[in-house]
C-alpha positions as MATLAB code, in Angstrom:
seq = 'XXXXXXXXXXXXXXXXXXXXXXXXXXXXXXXXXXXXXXXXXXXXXXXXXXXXXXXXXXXXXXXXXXXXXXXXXXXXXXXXXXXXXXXXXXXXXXXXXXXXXXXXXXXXXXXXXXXXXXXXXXXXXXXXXXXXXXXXXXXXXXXXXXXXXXXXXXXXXXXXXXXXXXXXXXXXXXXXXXXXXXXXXXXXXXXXXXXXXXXXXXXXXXXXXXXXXXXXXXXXXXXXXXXXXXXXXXXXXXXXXXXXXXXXXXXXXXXXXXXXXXXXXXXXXXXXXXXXXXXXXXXXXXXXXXXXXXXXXXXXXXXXXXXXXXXXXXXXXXXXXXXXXXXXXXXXXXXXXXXXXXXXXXXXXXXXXXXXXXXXXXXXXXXXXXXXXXXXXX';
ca = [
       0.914  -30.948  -10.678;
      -2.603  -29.799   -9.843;
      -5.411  -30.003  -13.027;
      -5.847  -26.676  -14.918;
      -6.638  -23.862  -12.578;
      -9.995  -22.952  -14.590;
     -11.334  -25.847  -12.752;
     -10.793  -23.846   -9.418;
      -9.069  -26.388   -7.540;
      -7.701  -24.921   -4.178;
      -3.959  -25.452   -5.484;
      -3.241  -23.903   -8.498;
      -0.249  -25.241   -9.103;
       2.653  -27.007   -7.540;
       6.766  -26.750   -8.701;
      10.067  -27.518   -7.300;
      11.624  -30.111   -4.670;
      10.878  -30.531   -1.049;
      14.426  -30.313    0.957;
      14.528  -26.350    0.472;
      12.173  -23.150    1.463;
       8.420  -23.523    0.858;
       6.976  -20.310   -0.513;
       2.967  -20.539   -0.148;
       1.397  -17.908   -2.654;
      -2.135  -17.484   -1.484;
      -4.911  -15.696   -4.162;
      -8.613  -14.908   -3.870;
      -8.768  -14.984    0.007;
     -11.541  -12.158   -1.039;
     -13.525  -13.812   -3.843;
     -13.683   -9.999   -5.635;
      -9.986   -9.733   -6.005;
      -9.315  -11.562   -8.999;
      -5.716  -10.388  -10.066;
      -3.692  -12.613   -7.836;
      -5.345  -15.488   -9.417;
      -4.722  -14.605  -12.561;
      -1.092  -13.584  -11.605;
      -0.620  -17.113  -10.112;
      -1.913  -18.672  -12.940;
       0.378  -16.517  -15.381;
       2.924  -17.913  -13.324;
       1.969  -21.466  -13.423;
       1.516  -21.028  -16.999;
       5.205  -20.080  -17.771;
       7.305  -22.119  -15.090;
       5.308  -25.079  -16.877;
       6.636  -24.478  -20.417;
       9.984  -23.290  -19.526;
      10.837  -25.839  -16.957;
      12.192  -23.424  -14.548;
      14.912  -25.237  -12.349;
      13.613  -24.522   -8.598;
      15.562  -24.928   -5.471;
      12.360  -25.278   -2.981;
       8.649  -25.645   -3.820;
       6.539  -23.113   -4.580;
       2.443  -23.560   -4.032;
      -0.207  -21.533   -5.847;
      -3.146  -21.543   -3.225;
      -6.789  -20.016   -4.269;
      -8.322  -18.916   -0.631;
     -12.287  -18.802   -0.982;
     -13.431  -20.529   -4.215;
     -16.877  -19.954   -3.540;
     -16.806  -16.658   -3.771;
     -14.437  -16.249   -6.206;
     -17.184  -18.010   -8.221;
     -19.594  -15.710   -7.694;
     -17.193  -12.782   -8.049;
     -18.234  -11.410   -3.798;
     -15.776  -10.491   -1.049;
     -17.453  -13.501    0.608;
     -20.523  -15.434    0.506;
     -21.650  -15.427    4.597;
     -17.892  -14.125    6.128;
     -15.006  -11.905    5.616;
     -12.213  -15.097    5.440;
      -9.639  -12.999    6.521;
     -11.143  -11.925    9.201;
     -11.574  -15.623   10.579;
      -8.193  -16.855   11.487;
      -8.554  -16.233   15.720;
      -7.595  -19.217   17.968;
     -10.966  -19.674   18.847;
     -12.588  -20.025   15.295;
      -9.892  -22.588   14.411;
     -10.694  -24.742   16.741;
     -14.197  -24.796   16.278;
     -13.668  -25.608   12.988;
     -11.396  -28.439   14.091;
     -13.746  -29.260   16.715;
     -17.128  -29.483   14.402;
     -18.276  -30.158   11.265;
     -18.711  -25.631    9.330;
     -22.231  -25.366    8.026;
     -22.033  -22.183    6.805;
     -20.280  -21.819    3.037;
     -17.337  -19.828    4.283;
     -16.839  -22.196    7.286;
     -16.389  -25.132    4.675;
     -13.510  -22.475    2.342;
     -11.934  -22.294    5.855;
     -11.642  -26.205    6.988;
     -10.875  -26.903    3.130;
      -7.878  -24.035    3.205;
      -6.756  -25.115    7.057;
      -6.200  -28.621    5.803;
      -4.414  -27.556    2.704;
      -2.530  -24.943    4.455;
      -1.634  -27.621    6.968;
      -0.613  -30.520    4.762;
       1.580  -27.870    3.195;
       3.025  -27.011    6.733;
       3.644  -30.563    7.768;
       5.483  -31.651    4.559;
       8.074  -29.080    4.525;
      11.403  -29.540    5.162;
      13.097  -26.131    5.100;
      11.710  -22.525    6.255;
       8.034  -21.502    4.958;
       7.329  -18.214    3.172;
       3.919  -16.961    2.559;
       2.675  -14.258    0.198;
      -0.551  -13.152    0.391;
      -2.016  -11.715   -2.598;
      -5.255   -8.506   -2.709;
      -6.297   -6.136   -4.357;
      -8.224   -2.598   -2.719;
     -11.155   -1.034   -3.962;
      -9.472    2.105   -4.773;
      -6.996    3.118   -7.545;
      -3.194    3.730   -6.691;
       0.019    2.335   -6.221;
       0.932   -1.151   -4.903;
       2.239   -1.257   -1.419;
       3.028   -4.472    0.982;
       2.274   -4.759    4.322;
       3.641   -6.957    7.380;
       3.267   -7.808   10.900;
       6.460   -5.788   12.505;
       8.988   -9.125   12.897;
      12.368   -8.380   11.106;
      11.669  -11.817    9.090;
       8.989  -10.345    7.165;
      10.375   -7.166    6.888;
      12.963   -8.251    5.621;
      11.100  -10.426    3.153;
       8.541   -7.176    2.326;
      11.509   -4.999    1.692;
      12.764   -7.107   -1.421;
       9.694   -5.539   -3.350;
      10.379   -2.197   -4.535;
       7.008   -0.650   -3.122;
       5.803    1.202   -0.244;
       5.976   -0.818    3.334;
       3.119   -0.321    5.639;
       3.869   -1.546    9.549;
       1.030   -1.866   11.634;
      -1.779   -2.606    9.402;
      -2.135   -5.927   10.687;
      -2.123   -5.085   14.300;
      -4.803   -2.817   13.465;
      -6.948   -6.037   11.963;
      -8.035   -8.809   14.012;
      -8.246  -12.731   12.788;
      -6.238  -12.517    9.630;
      -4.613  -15.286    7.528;
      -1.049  -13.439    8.964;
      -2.192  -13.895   12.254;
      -2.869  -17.529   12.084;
       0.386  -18.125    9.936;
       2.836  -15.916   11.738;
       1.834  -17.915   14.724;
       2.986  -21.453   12.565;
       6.113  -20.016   12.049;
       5.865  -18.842    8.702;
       7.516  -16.067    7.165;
       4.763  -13.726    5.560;
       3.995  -10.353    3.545;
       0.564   -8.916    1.994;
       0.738   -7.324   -1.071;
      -1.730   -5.329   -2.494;
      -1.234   -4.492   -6.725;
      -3.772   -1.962   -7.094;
      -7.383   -1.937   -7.657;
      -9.266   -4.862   -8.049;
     -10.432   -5.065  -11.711;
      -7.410   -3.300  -13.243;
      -4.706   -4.773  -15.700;
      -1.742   -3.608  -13.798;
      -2.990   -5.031  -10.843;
      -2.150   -8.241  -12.346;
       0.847   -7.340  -13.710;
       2.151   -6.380  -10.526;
       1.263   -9.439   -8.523;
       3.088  -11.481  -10.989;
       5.943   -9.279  -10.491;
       5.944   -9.959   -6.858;
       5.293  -13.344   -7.214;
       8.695  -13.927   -9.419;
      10.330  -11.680   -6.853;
       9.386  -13.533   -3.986;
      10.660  -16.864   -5.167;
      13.980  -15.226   -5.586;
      13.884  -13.376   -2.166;
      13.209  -16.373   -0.570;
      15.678  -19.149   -2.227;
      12.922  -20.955   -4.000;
      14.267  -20.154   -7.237;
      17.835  -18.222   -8.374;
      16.847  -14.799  -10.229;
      19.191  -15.799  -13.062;
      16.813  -19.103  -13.965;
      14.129  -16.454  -13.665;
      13.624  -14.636  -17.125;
      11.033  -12.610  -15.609;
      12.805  -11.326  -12.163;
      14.519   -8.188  -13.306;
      11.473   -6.985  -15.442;
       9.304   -7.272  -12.872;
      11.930   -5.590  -10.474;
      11.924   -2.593  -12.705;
       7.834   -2.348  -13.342;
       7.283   -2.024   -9.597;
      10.618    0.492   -9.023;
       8.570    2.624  -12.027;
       5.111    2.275  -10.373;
       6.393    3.503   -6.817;
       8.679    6.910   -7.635;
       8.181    9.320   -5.751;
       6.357    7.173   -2.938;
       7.568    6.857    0.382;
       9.732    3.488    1.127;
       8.124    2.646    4.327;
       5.099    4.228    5.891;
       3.122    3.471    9.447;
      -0.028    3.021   10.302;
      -2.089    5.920   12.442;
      -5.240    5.405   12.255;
      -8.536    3.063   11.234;
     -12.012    3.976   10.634;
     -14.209    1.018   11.436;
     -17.323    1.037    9.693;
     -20.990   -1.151   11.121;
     -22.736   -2.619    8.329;
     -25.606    0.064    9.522;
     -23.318    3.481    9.515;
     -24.265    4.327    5.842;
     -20.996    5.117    5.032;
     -19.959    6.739    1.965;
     -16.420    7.911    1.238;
     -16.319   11.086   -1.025;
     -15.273    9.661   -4.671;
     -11.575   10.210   -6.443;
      -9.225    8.676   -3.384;
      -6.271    7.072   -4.192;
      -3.714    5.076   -2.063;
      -1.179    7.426   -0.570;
      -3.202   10.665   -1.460;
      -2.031   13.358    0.829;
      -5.103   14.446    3.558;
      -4.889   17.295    6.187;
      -6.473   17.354    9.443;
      -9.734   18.014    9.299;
     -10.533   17.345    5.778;
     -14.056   15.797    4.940;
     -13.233   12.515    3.621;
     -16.463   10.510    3.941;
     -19.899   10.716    5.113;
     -21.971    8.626    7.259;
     -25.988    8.576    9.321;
     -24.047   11.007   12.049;
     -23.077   13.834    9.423;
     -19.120   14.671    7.661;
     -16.593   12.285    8.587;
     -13.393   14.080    9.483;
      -9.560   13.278    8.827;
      -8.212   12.821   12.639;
      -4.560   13.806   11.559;
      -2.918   14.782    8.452;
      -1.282   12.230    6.485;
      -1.554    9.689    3.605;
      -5.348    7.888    2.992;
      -5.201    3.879    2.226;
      -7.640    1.569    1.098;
     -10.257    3.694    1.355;
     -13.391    1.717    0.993;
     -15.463    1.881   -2.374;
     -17.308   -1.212   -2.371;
     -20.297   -2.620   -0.631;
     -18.840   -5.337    1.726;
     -16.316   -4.200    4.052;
     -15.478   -3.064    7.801;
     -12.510   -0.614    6.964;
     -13.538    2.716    6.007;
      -9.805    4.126    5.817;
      -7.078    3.719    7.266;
      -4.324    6.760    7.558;
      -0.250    6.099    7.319;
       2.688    8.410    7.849;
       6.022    8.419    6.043;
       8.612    5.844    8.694;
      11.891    7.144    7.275;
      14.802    4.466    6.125;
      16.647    5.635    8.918;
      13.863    4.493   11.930;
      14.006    1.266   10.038;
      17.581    0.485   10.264;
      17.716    2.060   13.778;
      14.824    0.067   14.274;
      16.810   -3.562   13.107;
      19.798   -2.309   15.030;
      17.792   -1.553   18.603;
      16.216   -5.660   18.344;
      19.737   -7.194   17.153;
      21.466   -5.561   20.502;
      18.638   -6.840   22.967;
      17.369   -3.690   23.632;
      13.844   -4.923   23.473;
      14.885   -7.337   26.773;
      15.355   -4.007   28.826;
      12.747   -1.720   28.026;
      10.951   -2.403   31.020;
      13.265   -0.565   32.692;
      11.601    3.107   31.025;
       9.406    4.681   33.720;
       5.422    3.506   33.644;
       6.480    0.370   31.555;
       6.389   -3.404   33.019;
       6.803   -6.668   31.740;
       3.583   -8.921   31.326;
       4.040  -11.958   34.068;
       3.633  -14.395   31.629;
       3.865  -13.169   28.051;
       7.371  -11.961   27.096;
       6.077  -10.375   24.256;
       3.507   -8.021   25.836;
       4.232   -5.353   28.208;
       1.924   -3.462   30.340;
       2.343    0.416   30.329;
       0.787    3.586   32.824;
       0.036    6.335   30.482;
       0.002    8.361   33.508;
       3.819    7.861   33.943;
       5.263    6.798   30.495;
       6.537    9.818   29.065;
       5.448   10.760   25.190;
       8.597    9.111   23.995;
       7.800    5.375   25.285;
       5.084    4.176   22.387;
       7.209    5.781   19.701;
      10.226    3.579   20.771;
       8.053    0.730   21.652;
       7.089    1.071   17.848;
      10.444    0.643   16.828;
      11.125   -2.220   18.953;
       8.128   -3.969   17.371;
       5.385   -3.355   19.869;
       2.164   -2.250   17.715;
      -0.635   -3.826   18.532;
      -2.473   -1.700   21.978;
      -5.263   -2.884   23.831;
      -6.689   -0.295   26.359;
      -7.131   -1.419   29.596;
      -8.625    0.898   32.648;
      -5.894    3.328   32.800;
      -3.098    1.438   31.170;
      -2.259    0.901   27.841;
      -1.420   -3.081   26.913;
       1.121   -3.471   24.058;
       2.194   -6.781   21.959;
       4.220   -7.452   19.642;
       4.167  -10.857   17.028;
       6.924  -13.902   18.126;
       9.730  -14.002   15.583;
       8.776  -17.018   13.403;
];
């Protein structure tokens, strides 16, 4: 058991036997998104004086305890925005001298050591908070693992919010292996944001075989908070759009936006140096950005209906993805099986939205073709 997590020791707390699933629950990757932590150590707090019986270990992980500390998205560096093949192994390669380079090599190691001793499948649940007010939402890279996994919490699903964001924690993860889902409980400084990433927290370890939800006193509670908190939401929504904002764009988004607010086309949701900042498409605002550090202005998501996502599971279990090639414009990548090259010039308007459903969401533009890649099933 790690010391008392007021001491800010990168692992929170540690429970349960090796042999079983490993579900990493990782807090404070952002150092001004305190509710995970104190979810995680709510939940340290009560599996220690009831003795929970576990089946698998569960680790309570705090990302970036510098800034944490000094209560800042980051010190230097956005942490989740550091997890690229290239940064890793400069950090293996040399010794960080920067304050976020030694969170990183401190969290790698952990993160590894964790990796290395377990013995059955590894879960990870990443815990934030957004800047705005609203309802609590998950969010995956598009593998039927973790949406499978994201689907046990009763809140909205977002798919393709982290093909949209380079070098995060996912990214490095997913690539291990692991099993993983965001979830974000509402704004940062809130009390229900806390609430709720406890909730998923004791969810999770059920979802994932860590612990049985009949040892866990707090499972169907929890169940039934974040069912309340997301009526009348939509079950699954995707990703359309991301406004990047430069550190010298002056933007400002116009005040009173919540998660999942309905926009329409055209709408004047921000400002910036070049004048009004337009909505590209209607649809449903997220994360809009009301703080000082940050490169996402606001993203916009529309409704994916239940039905796209079981058509979606059904298309990948038959192998469809193996023959999509075969669609007119669209050719396999000559040495990546998950990335396919596509001619916009030939692909008819129908391609991308089944390419979505087959998993293929991340697009790189190059000259006149459209590069598309999916993430490797862990």
């Amino acid at each position: 058991m790690a010391s008392n997590a007021d001491t800010l020791d990168r692992i929170l707390g540690r429970f349960g036997p090796k042999g079983g699933p490993t579900l990493v629950v990782v807090s404070g990757l952002h150092g001004n998104e305190p509710a995970g932590v104190r979810a995680s150590q709510r939940v340290q707090e009560a599996l220690t004086r009831a003795q929970t019986p576990l089946q698998g270990e569960l680790v309570l992980v705090l990302g970036n305890v510098s800034a944490f500390q000094e209560g800042q998205r980051y010190v230097e560096r956005d942490l989740n925005r550091a997890w690229t093949a290239d940064q890793i192994r400069f950090l293996q390669e040399n010794e960080g001298t920067g304050v976020e380079d030694r969170e990183q090599q401190d969290l790698l190691q952990a993160l590894e050591s964790i990796l290395e001793g377990a013995q059955g499948q590894v879960y990870l649940l990443d815990l934030h908070t957004t800047s705005a007010s609203g309802a609590a939402f998950s969010a995956v890279a598009d593998v039927l693992q973790n949406r499978d996994l994201a689907l046990a919490l009763p809140v909205p699903l977002v798919l393709g919010l982290e093909e949209m964001v380079e070098g995060t924690l996912h990214d490095y993860m997913g690539e291990r292996g692991v099993v993983t889902v965001a979830f974000e409980s509402g704004q940062h400084d809130e009390p229900r944001a806390v609430d709720r990433a406890e909730a998923a927290v004791w969810i999770t370890m059920a979802a994932t075989g860590v612990a049985r939800a009949e040892n866990l006193p707090h499972y169907l509670p929890a169940l039934e908070s974040l069912r309340r908190d997301s009526l009348h939401l939509p079950r699954a929504v995707e990703m359309r759009h991301r406004h990047a904002v430069r550190s010298d764009d002056a933007f400002r988004m116009k005040p009173g936006f919540r998660n999942f607010q309905r926009v329409t086309k055209g709408e004047v949701i921000a400002t910036d140096r070049r004048g009004p900042v337009l909505a590209p498409e209607s649809g449903r605002i997220l994360m809009p950005l009301y703080q000082a550090k940050g490169n996402d202005g606001f993203f916009l998501v529309r409704e994916f209906r239940h039905f796209w996502l079981r058509l979606s599971a059904k298309l990948r279990a038959l192998g469809v993805d193996r023959h999509v090639h075969w669609l007119p414009g669209i050719r396999k990548h000559p040495e990546d099986s998950d990335t396919l090259i596509v001619d916009r010039r030939v692909a008819r308007w129908y391609a991308m939205q089944v390419l979505h459903l087959l998993g293929f969401r991340r697009e790189v533009e190059v000259d006149k073709t459209l590069v598309v890649q999916r993430r490797s099933a862990p």
